Structures are given as structure tokens and as C-alpha cells.
Coordinates of C-alpha atoms in Angstrom, one line a residue:
M32 CA -32.5 11.1 -22.6
A33 CA -29.3 11.7 -20.6
K34 CA -26.5 9.3 -21.2
A35 CA -25.8 6.8 -18.3
P36 CA -22.5 7.5 -16.5
V37 CA -19.7 5.1 -17.1
L38 CA -19.2 4.6 -13.4
T39 CA -21.6 4.8 -10.5
P40 CA -21.1 8.3 -8.9
Q41 CA -19.1 8.2 -5.7
A42 CA -21.8 10.2 -4.0
D43 CA -24.4 7.6 -4.8
D44 CA -22.6 4.5 -3.8
F45 CA -18.9 4.7 -3.0
P46 CA -18.4 0.8 -2.8
R47 CA -20.2 0.3 -6.2
W48 CA -18.1 3.1 -7.7
Y49 CA -15.0 1.3 -6.4
Q50 CA -16.0 -2.1 -8.0
D51 CA -17.1 -0.4 -11.2
L52 CA -13.7 1.4 -11.6
I53 CA -11.8 -1.9 -11.0
N54 CA -13.8 -3.5 -13.7
K55 CA -13.9 -0.7 -16.2
A56 CA -10.3 0.3 -15.8
E57 CA -9.3 -3.4 -16.3
L58 CA -7.4 -3.6 -13.0
A59 CA -8.6 -7.0 -11.6
D60 CA -11.2 -9.7 -11.7
N61 CA -12.5 -12.0 -8.9
G62 CA -10.6 -15.4 -8.9
P63 CA -12.5 -18.7 -9.1
V64 CA -12.1 -19.3 -5.4
R65 CA -13.9 -17.0 -3.1
G66 CA -11.7 -14.1 -1.8
T67 CA -9.0 -14.5 -4.5
M68 CA -8.2 -12.1 -7.3
V69 CA -6.8 -12.0 -10.8
I70 CA -4.7 -9.0 -11.3
R71 CA -4.9 -7.8 -15.0
P72 CA -1.9 -6.4 -16.7
Y73 CA -2.7 -2.6 -16.1
G74 CA -3.4 -3.3 -12.4
Y75 CA -0.2 -5.4 -12.1
G76 CA 1.7 -2.5 -13.9
L77 CA 0.7 -0.3 -10.9
W78 CA 1.9 -2.9 -8.5
E79 CA 5.1 -3.3 -10.3
R80 CA 5.9 0.4 -10.0
M81 CA 5.0 0.2 -6.3
Q82 CA 7.5 -2.7 -6.0
Q83 CA 10.2 -0.9 -7.8
E84 CA 10.0 2.3 -5.8
M85 CA 9.6 0.3 -2.4
D86 CA 12.4 -2.2 -3.3
A87 CA 14.8 0.7 -3.9
R88 CA 14.0 2.2 -0.5
I89 CA 14.1 -1.1 1.3
K90 CA 17.5 -1.8 -0.1
A91 CA 18.8 1.7 0.7
A92 CA 17.8 0.8 4.3
G93 CA 20.3 -2.1 4.1
A94 CA 18.0 -5.0 3.8
S95 CA 18.5 -7.8 1.2
N96 CA 15.9 -9.8 -0.6
A97 CA 15.5 -13.6 0.0
Y98 CA 12.8 -16.1 -0.4
F99 CA 11.2 -18.7 2.2
P100 CA 8.8 -21.5 1.7
L101 CA 5.2 -21.1 1.2
F102 CA 4.4 -24.0 3.4
I103 CA 5.1 -23.8 7.1
P104 CA 5.0 -26.8 9.5
Q105 CA 2.1 -26.2 11.9
S106 CA 4.3 -26.9 14.8
Y107 CA 6.3 -23.6 14.0
L108 CA 3.2 -21.5 14.7
T109 CA 2.5 -23.0 18.0
K110 CA 5.9 -22.0 19.3
E111 CA 4.8 -18.3 19.9
A112 CA 1.4 -18.4 21.6
E113 CA 0.1 -14.9 21.1
H114 CA 1.2 -15.2 17.3
V115 CA -0.8 -18.5 16.7
E116 CA -3.7 -17.2 18.7
G117 CA -3.8 -13.9 16.6
F118 CA -3.7 -15.7 13.2
A119 CA -5.7 -19.0 14.0
P120 CA -9.1 -17.8 12.4
E121 CA -7.3 -16.9 9.2
L122 CA -5.2 -20.0 8.6
A123 CA -5.4 -22.2 5.6
V124 CA -4.1 -25.7 6.5
V125 CA -3.0 -28.5 4.3
T126 CA -3.6 -32.0 5.7
H127 CA -3.1 -34.2 2.5
G128 CA -0.5 -34.2 -0.2
G129 CA 0.3 -36.8 -2.8
G130 CA -2.8 -38.7 -2.1
K131 CA -1.9 -39.4 1.6
E132 CA -2.5 -37.8 4.9
L133 CA 0.5 -35.7 6.0
E134 CA 2.3 -36.7 9.2
E135 CA 2.2 -33.0 10.2
P136 CA -0.3 -30.6 8.8
V137 CA 1.4 -27.6 7.0
V138 CA 0.1 -24.0 7.1
V139 CA -0.1 -21.8 3.9
R140 CA 2.0 -18.8 4.8
P141 CA 0.0 -16.1 6.5
T142 CA 3.2 -14.2 7.4
S143 CA 6.7 -15.6 7.8
E144 CA 7.9 -14.7 11.3
T145 CA 7.9 -18.3 12.4
I146 CA 9.7 -19.9 9.5
I147 CA 12.2 -17.1 9.1
N148 CA 13.1 -17.2 12.8
E149 CA 13.7 -21.0 12.4
Y150 CA 16.5 -20.1 10.0
F151 CA 17.6 -16.9 11.8
S152 CA 18.4 -19.2 14.8
K153 CA 20.7 -21.2 12.5
W154 CA 22.3 -18.2 10.8
V155 CA 22.9 -16.0 13.8
Q156 CA 25.9 -17.1 15.9
S157 CA 27.9 -14.0 16.9
Y158 CA 27.4 -10.2 17.2
R159 CA 29.3 -10.1 13.8
D160 CA 26.3 -11.7 12.3
L161 CA 24.1 -8.7 13.3
P162 CA 22.1 -6.8 12.2
L163 CA 20.6 -9.4 9.9
L164 CA 18.2 -7.5 7.5
I165 CA 16.0 -9.6 5.2
N166 CA 13.0 -8.7 3.0
Q167 CA 10.8 -11.0 1.0
W168 CA 8.4 -10.4 -2.0
A169 CA 5.8 -13.1 -1.8
N170 CA 2.2 -14.1 -1.7
V171 CA 0.4 -14.8 1.7
V172 CA -2.9 -16.5 2.4
R173 CA -5.3 -15.3 5.2
W174 CA -8.8 -16.8 5.1
E175 CA -11.0 -13.7 4.5
M176 CA -14.6 -13.7 5.4
R177 CA -15.5 -10.4 3.8
P178 CA -13.4 -10.2 0.6
R179 CA -13.0 -7.0 -1.5
V180 CA -10.6 -6.9 -4.4
F181 CA -7.2 -5.3 -3.3
L182 CA -8.4 -4.4 0.1
R183 CA -9.2 -7.6 1.7
T184 CA -8.5 -10.9 -0.3
T185 CA -7.7 -14.5 0.9
E186 CA -4.5 -14.4 -1.2
F187 CA -2.6 -11.1 -1.8
L188 CA 0.9 -10.0 -2.8
W189 CA 3.3 -8.1 -0.4
Q190 CA 6.7 -7.5 0.9
E191 CA 7.7 -8.5 4.4
G192 CA 10.9 -7.5 6.2
H193 CA 12.3 -9.4 9.0
T194 CA 15.4 -8.2 11.0
A195 CA 17.5 -9.3 14.1
H196 CA 19.5 -6.9 16.1
A197 CA 21.9 -7.0 19.0
T198 CA 19.9 -4.5 21.2
Y199 CA 16.4 -3.2 21.8
E200 CA 17.5 0.3 20.8
D201 CA 18.8 -0.8 17.5
A202 CA 15.6 -2.7 16.6
R203 CA 13.4 0.1 17.9
D204 CA 15.2 2.6 15.7
Y205 CA 15.2 0.3 12.6
A206 CA 11.5 -0.3 12.8
A207 CA 11.0 3.6 13.2
Y208 CA 13.2 4.1 10.1
I209 CA 11.3 1.7 8.0
H210 CA 8.1 3.4 9.1
K211 CA 9.2 6.9 8.2
E212 CA 12.1 6.7 5.7
V213 CA 10.7 3.9 3.5
Y214 CA 6.9 3.6 4.0
A215 CA 6.0 7.2 4.6
D216 CA 8.5 8.6 2.1
F217 CA 7.0 6.3 -0.6
M218 CA 3.4 6.9 0.3
V219 CA 3.7 10.7 0.5
D220 CA 6.2 11.3 -2.3
V221 CA 5.1 8.7 -4.8
L222 CA 1.6 7.7 -4.1
G223 CA 0.7 11.3 -3.1
I224 CA -1.3 10.1 -0.2
D225 CA -1.0 12.2 3.0
V226 CA -0.7 9.5 5.5
V227 CA -0.8 9.9 9.3
L228 CA 2.1 8.1 11.3
G229 CA 1.2 6.7 14.6
R230 CA 1.4 3.7 16.9
K231 CA -1.2 1.1 17.4
T232 CA -3.0 0.6 20.7
P233 CA -2.3 -2.6 22.6
K234 CA -5.7 -4.0 21.3
E235 CA -4.7 -3.3 17.7
R236 CA -1.0 -4.5 17.7
F237 CA 0.4 -7.2 15.6
A238 CA 0.1 -10.6 17.3
G239 CA 3.4 -11.2 19.1
A240 CA 4.6 -7.6 18.8
I241 CA 5.6 -5.2 21.7
N242 CA 4.8 -2.2 19.4
T243 CA 3.2 -1.6 16.0
L244 CA 3.8 1.5 14.1
T245 CA 1.2 2.3 11.3
L246 CA 0.4 4.6 8.4
E247 CA -3.2 5.6 7.9
G248 CA -4.6 7.2 4.9
M249 CA -8.0 8.9 4.6
M250 CA -10.0 7.6 1.5
G251 CA -12.4 9.6 -0.6
D252 CA -15.4 8.7 1.5
G253 CA -13.7 9.6 4.9
K254 CA -12.9 6.1 6.0
A255 CA -9.3 5.1 7.1
L256 CA -7.2 2.6 5.3
Q257 CA -4.1 1.0 7.1
M258 CA -1.5 1.3 4.3
G259 CA 1.5 -0.4 6.0
T260 CA 2.9 -1.4 9.5
S261 CA 6.3 -1.7 11.1
H262 CA 6.5 -3.9 14.2
E263 CA 8.9 -4.1 17.1
L264 CA 8.9 -7.8 18.0
G265 CA 11.0 -7.5 21.1
Q266 CA 12.5 -10.9 22.1
N267 CA 9.2 -12.8 21.9
F268 CA 10.2 -14.9 18.7
A269 CA 13.8 -15.1 19.8
K270 CA 12.7 -16.8 23.0
A271 CA 10.4 -19.2 21.1
F272 CA 13.1 -20.2 18.6
N273 CA 16.1 -19.7 20.8
T274 CA 17.7 -17.1 18.4
Q275 CA 20.9 -16.2 20.2
Y276 CA 24.3 -14.6 19.5
L277 CA 27.7 -14.5 21.4
S278 CA 28.1 -10.8 22.5
R279 CA 31.4 -9.0 22.4
D280 CA 31.5 -9.8 26.1
G281 CA 31.4 -13.4 25.4
K282 CA 27.9 -13.9 26.7
Q283 CA 24.9 -15.6 25.0
E284 CA 22.2 -13.1 24.3
L285 CA 18.8 -13.2 22.7
V286 CA 18.4 -11.0 19.6
W287 CA 15.8 -8.3 19.3
Q288 CA 13.7 -8.2 16.2
T289 CA 11.5 -6.3 13.8
S290 CA 9.0 -7.2 11.1
W291 CA 7.2 -4.9 8.6
G292 CA 5.0 -5.1 5.6
S293 CA 3.1 -3.4 2.8
S294 CA 0.8 -5.1 0.3
T295 CA -1.5 -4.9 -2.8
R296 CA -3.9 -3.1 -0.4
M297 CA -2.0 0.0 -1.5
V298 CA -3.6 -0.3 -5.0
G299 CA -7.0 -0.1 -3.3
G300 CA -5.8 2.9 -1.4
L301 CA -4.5 4.5 -4.6
I302 CA -7.9 4.1 -6.2
M303 CA -9.9 5.3 -3.2
S304 CA -7.7 8.3 -2.3
H305 CA -7.3 9.8 -5.9
G306 CA -10.2 8.4 -8.0
D307 CA -13.1 10.5 -9.2
D308 CA -16.3 9.9 -11.1
N309 CA -14.4 9.6 -14.3
G310 CA -12.0 6.9 -13.1
L311 CA -8.5 6.7 -11.8
R312 CA -6.1 9.6 -11.2
V313 CA -2.6 8.0 -11.1
P314 CA 0.1 10.1 -9.5
P315 CA 2.8 10.8 -12.3
R316 CA 5.7 9.5 -10.1
L317 CA 4.0 6.0 -10.0
A318 CA 2.3 5.9 -13.3
P319 CA 3.5 3.1 -15.6
V320 CA 2.4 5.4 -18.5
Q321 CA 2.7 9.1 -17.6
A322 CA 1.6 10.3 -21.1
V323 CA -0.3 8.7 -23.9
V324 CA -0.1 10.1 -27.4
L325 CA -3.3 9.5 -29.4
A326 CA -3.7 9.6 -33.1
I327 CA -7.2 10.9 -33.8
K328 CA -7.4 9.6 -37.3
G329 CA -5.6 6.9 -39.3
D330 CA -3.8 9.4 -41.5
D331 CA -0.2 8.4 -42.4
A332 CA 1.2 11.8 -41.5
V333 CA -0.7 11.8 -38.2
I334 CA 0.7 8.3 -37.2
A335 CA 4.2 9.4 -38.1
K336 CA 3.8 12.5 -36.0
V337 CA 2.4 10.7 -32.9
R338 CA 5.3 8.2 -33.1
E339 CA 7.8 11.1 -33.4
I340 CA 6.3 12.8 -30.4
G341 CA 6.5 9.6 -28.4
D342 CA 10.2 9.2 -29.2
R343 CA 10.9 12.7 -28.1
L344 CA 9.0 12.4 -24.9
A345 CA 10.7 9.1 -24.1
A346 CA 14.1 10.8 -24.7
A347 CA 13.0 13.4 -22.2
G348 CA 12.5 10.8 -19.6
V349 CA 8.8 10.5 -19.8
R350 CA 7.1 7.1 -19.5
V351 CA 5.1 7.3 -22.8
H352 CA 2.8 5.1 -24.8
V353 CA 1.6 5.7 -28.3
D354 CA -1.9 4.8 -29.2
D355 CA -2.3 4.6 -32.9
R356 CA -5.1 2.1 -33.0
T357 CA -7.2 4.2 -35.2
D358 CA -9.4 1.1 -36.0
T359 CA -10.9 1.8 -32.6
P360 CA -13.0 5.0 -32.4
F361 CA -11.1 7.9 -30.8
G362 CA -13.8 8.7 -28.2
R363 CA -13.7 5.2 -26.8
R364 CA -9.9 5.2 -26.5
A365 CA -10.0 8.6 -24.8
V366 CA -12.5 7.4 -22.3
D367 CA -10.4 4.2 -21.6
W368 CA -7.2 6.2 -20.9
E369 CA -9.2 8.5 -18.7
L370 CA -10.6 5.6 -16.8
K371 CA -7.1 4.2 -16.3
G372 CA -5.9 7.5 -15.0
V373 CA -3.0 8.3 -17.2
P374 CA -1.8 11.8 -16.1
V375 CA -1.7 13.3 -19.6
R376 CA -3.2 12.7 -23.0
I377 CA -1.7 14.2 -26.0
E378 CA -4.2 14.2 -28.8
V379 CA -3.1 14.8 -32.5
G380 CA -5.2 15.0 -35.6
P381 CA -4.8 16.5 -39.2
R382 CA -6.1 19.9 -37.9
D383 CA -3.7 20.1 -35.1
M384 CA -0.8 19.2 -37.4
E385 CA -1.7 22.0 -39.7
N386 CA -1.4 24.5 -36.7
G387 CA 1.7 22.7 -35.4
T388 CA -0.1 22.0 -32.1
A389 CA -1.4 19.1 -30.1
M390 CA -4.3 19.1 -27.7
V391 CA -3.0 18.3 -24.2
A392 CA -5.6 16.9 -21.7
R393 CA -4.5 16.8 -18.0
R394 CA -6.3 14.0 -16.1
I395 CA -5.5 15.2 -12.6
P396 CA -6.7 18.9 -12.5
G397 CA -8.9 18.4 -15.6
G398 CA -9.1 20.6 -18.7
K399 CA -7.5 20.7 -22.2
E400 CA -5.4 23.2 -24.0
A401 CA -3.6 23.4 -27.3
V402 CA 0.2 23.3 -27.0
Q403 CA 2.9 23.8 -29.7
I404 CA 4.2 20.3 -30.6
E405 CA 7.8 21.6 -30.3
A406 CA 7.3 22.7 -26.7
L407 CA 5.9 19.3 -25.5
D408 CA 9.2 17.6 -24.5
A409 CA 10.2 20.6 -22.3
L410 CA 6.7 21.2 -20.9
L411 CA 5.7 17.6 -20.0
P412 CA 8.1 17.0 -17.0
K413 CA 6.9 20.4 -15.3
I414 CA 3.2 19.4 -15.8
L415 CA 3.8 16.0 -14.4
E416 CA 5.5 17.5 -11.2
D417 CA 2.7 20.0 -10.7
D418 CA 0.1 17.4 -10.9
Q419 CA 1.9 15.1 -8.5
A420 CA 2.0 18.0 -6.0
L421 CA -1.7 18.8 -6.6
L422 CA -2.8 15.2 -5.7
L423 CA -0.8 15.3 -2.4
R424 CA -2.3 18.7 -1.7
Q425 CA -5.8 17.6 -2.2
S426 CA -5.2 14.5 -0.1
R427 CA -3.9 16.6 2.8
E428 CA -6.8 19.1 2.5
R429 CA -9.3 16.4 2.5
R430 CA -7.9 14.8 5.6
E431 CA -7.6 18.2 7.5
S432 CA -11.1 19.4 6.6
R433 CA -12.7 16.1 7.7
T434 CA -10.7 15.7 10.9
S435 CA -12.3 17.1 14.2
D436 CA -10.9 17.5 17.7
V437 CA -13.3 16.2 20.3
T438 CA -13.5 15.6 24.0
T439 CA -15.9 12.8 24.6
V440 CA -16.4 9.2 23.4
G441 CA -19.9 10.1 22.0
E442 CA -18.5 13.0 19.9
A443 CA -15.7 10.7 18.5
A444 CA -18.3 8.2 17.5
E445 CA -20.5 10.8 15.8
V446 CA -17.7 12.2 13.8
A447 CA -16.5 8.8 12.5
V448 CA -20.1 7.6 11.7
A449 CA -20.7 10.8 9.7
G450 CA -17.6 9.9 7.6
G451 CA -14.8 11.8 9.2
W452 CA -11.8 11.3 11.6
A453 CA -11.8 12.4 15.2
R454 CA -8.9 13.1 17.4
I455 CA -9.5 12.6 21.2
P456 CA -7.1 12.5 24.2
W457 CA -6.0 8.9 24.8
S458 CA -6.2 9.7 28.5
V459 CA -10.0 10.4 28.0
L460 CA -10.7 7.5 25.6
G461 CA -8.6 4.8 27.1
E462 CA -9.3 1.0 26.5
E463 CA -12.9 1.3 27.9
G464 CA -13.8 3.9 25.3
E465 CA -12.0 2.0 22.7
A466 CA -14.3 -1.0 23.4
R467 CA -17.4 1.3 23.4
L468 CA -16.4 2.7 19.9
A469 CA -16.0 -0.9 18.5
E470 CA -19.6 -1.6 19.3
Q471 CA -20.4 1.1 16.5
A472 CA -17.7 -0.4 14.1
V473 CA -15.4 2.6 15.0
T474 CA -11.8 1.8 15.7
V475 CA -8.8 3.6 17.0
R476 CA -6.6 3.9 14.1
C477 CA -3.5 5.0 15.8
L478 CA -2.1 7.1 18.6
V479 CA -0.3 10.4 17.7
G480 CA 1.4 13.2 19.7
E481 CA -0.1 16.7 19.9
D482 CA 2.6 17.8 17.7
G483 CA 1.9 15.1 15.1
A484 CA 5.0 13.0 16.0
V485 CA 4.7 9.3 16.9
P486 CA 4.5 9.0 20.7
E487 CA 7.3 7.0 22.5
S488 CA 4.8 5.0 24.5
D489 CA 1.0 4.4 24.7
D490 CA 0.6 6.6 27.7
A491 CA 2.9 9.5 26.8
P492 CA 1.6 12.9 28.0
G493 CA -0.5 14.6 25.3
T494 CA -1.1 11.4 23.3
L495 CA -4.1 11.6 21.1
A496 CA -6.2 8.7 19.5
V497 CA -7.1 9.0 15.9
V498 CA -10.7 7.5 15.6
A499 CA -12.4 6.4 12.4
R500 CA -14.3 3.8 10.5
A501 CA -12.1 1.7 8.4
Y502 CA -11.7 -0.7 5.5

């Protein structure tokens, strides 16, 4: 009888494969309250690496980290009508505290535009205070009706940036900079996901924004995942919170603002972009553990050798883990590391030592080969970079092969329902066609130019709508 697979095959049931992988790779568990999640150490290690890489890019963009309260007075949200209307169905509201009914209900943070603007209005007095560039790493709560671990949860972790500028042009350019130089650079160069950069349609914009820039990734099943967004808020919140500054000309002016965020949804995107029927495949630049050195047997000489190899690889700049738990069968350990997607396994046993070699298993392209132990510290960095490039190439090839150019709304829907992306002229689709697609659970993910650039406006000549089913 054939042995049952560790994971449900993707081709049989992609959602079940996703859930199996989260469980078997020990990434997360469902929390005790519906829609919440417990992120396990290995899953949190992936998020920590994402944080580190993103935080460095955010700080290079001039923003500083701060922290704002989890609880927001309900009256703050009502100051910006479109914003509160957009978030109303998702709000968690606290009405009692300390055994008493509160004088004013408080909202559990769904996003922080309102509370941050309350303080921006105090902190900004003069043009000398601008630009004000703030980022926050925090949790947020949005009551989720159809939860899915990492992808849609009632509580999730994220970063949210909030800025105030003297002019519309400064705010517009900063939102675009975050979109391209922070988010796209990280997602392409570190996550190895070939995201498409575009702008949201008016229907899909963030509540209270005048423009939303998005990054869309194609998952293994052909659906789209919004990986991050950067918003131009115009002066909507500045008017609501009276955030003004004294200009160089001595006039009181309203600031222009942006907000932007990315979340633990990126962990779900990582899984669905790169995972296969054997588990995760973690991009080497992201991986908390780039190489694991496994002792096949509990021989003293083998244990000493795997520890020596680990030290040499660490000295060469490789993030390495030594697995010398020989009381656990080698086959089980090898499968566990394969499920977790560690890019390289280096396996050493008595016979390998006799030959002066180690068996190197590469998770991303697959395959094994014997390598001279003395060559490992020089070879590993090149292998890791090659495999990083391979993941990005595979992501790009999948997107390109499963994207079709179409000319009618019917063709766009047909492509999306079949598990691909369609590009259709926005002038042909329009808001009426967008509404027709929505009836079939198909959405316009973003608007792009014919040259692949982000259009300057919704109705710019040659603008194409990227259409897909989405998570």
C-alpha cells in the first residue's frame, strides 16, 4: 500500500494543502477566539525576519518608530465620515471597563489614522515640523467573518506608517517611494515574489484616501493576494482634525498626508507563492535558518564534525542551525526541516566522514549531491543566492504564463474563474464592468499602464485593469 502523503497535494485541494502546511510546519494554531491565531516560534521567526528587513527600509526612508494606544475614543472615528463608514462593519467596540459602563465607548484599533492625527494636530505647528514621518509596529483588530490563518484574521500584526507633508506633491511622492523602494524592493528582493505594482480603482481605495497604491502577488493557485498598500490621504484627515502649519509665507495651511501598511498576511503570501507538496520553500535572504547541519547518527566524531561545520558556516555569514538530536530518527528530522522549507540541509554520517564529504540537499530546486566538507563554507553563499534567484524567476514565470490580455468583460471573468489573471483596458471595463465582475467574485486588483508603470490617474490613456479572483 502506498504511503499517505504528509500534506494534501496542492492539485487536489489547495486550501487544505495550505492549512496542512501551517499545521505540519508548526507555523501557527487557531486561537481560542474565532478569527484569532497563535503564531508558533518558527512562524514568528519568519515574521521577525520580515520585520527586520522592512524596518531597515522604512528607517532608510526617513521614518521613525513610535507607538500609539490600542484603544481609540469612538468619537475620533466619526470625525472622518468616509473612514468610519468603511470600517464600521469590522469594528470591535468596548462599552464596559472596570465593572462599569464607559462614558464613551472605545474602539479597539482597526488602523490608527484617527488617533495619530489627533496628535499630529498637536505636534505640527510650523513648516519646520514637516515632513513628519512616523511608523508603528503593532497589532490591529478587524472583526473577520471568514477567517483564515495569516490571510484574514480578526487580530493581526503589522506596521503602519503615517506622514504629514507641506505639499500635495511631497505627500504623493513619498507614498510612491514607500510603494516602490520599501515594499516592492522587499517583496521582490527578499521574499522572491514578483509583485505587480498598480493603483486601486475608486471602488477599491482605502476609506478616506484619494489614491491607493497596491502590490499584488499571484499565488500558486493563480489567485491574487494584496501584499501591501500605500495611500495618499490628501487633506481629508487634516480637515477633520484641523492639522495645520504656519507656512514660510506666514499663512495657516492644512497638511497633506499618507498612510501605508503591510502585515502578517505576507507570511501567507510566502507560503502560497513558494510552497510545494513537500512543504515550505523559504527564500534564503529571508530564512531565519539558511542551512541546517544534521548528524545522521549519534557518533561522537559525527557530532563533533557537524558542530565544526556549523561554526565554519556561521563564520562565513550563513544563518545556520546544528541538529544533533540523534535520539530522534534521522528520517523524521529530515522531513521536518523539509516541511519548514530551510533552503539547505547538510547531512553528515560516519560514511560521509570517511570520504571527507557531506550530503547537501537543496530544498528550492530539489536534489542532493556529495560535497567536500572543506568546500562548504565557500560554496554555501553561492548556492543560497542561486536559489533566491530561482524562486523569483519561478514566481515571475508563473505570473506571466497565467496572465492573459483580453478585450471583453466576459473574457476577463472566464480567465479569472479558470485560475488566472486578465488584463483588460480600463476604458473598456469601467465601473460598470467592475460591478459585473464582482457578481462572479472577481475583482479588479489594480490599474497598471501598458508599459507596466503605475498610472498617474485612474483614467490615464492606455490604463489596463488587472482582474483576478483574490484572497
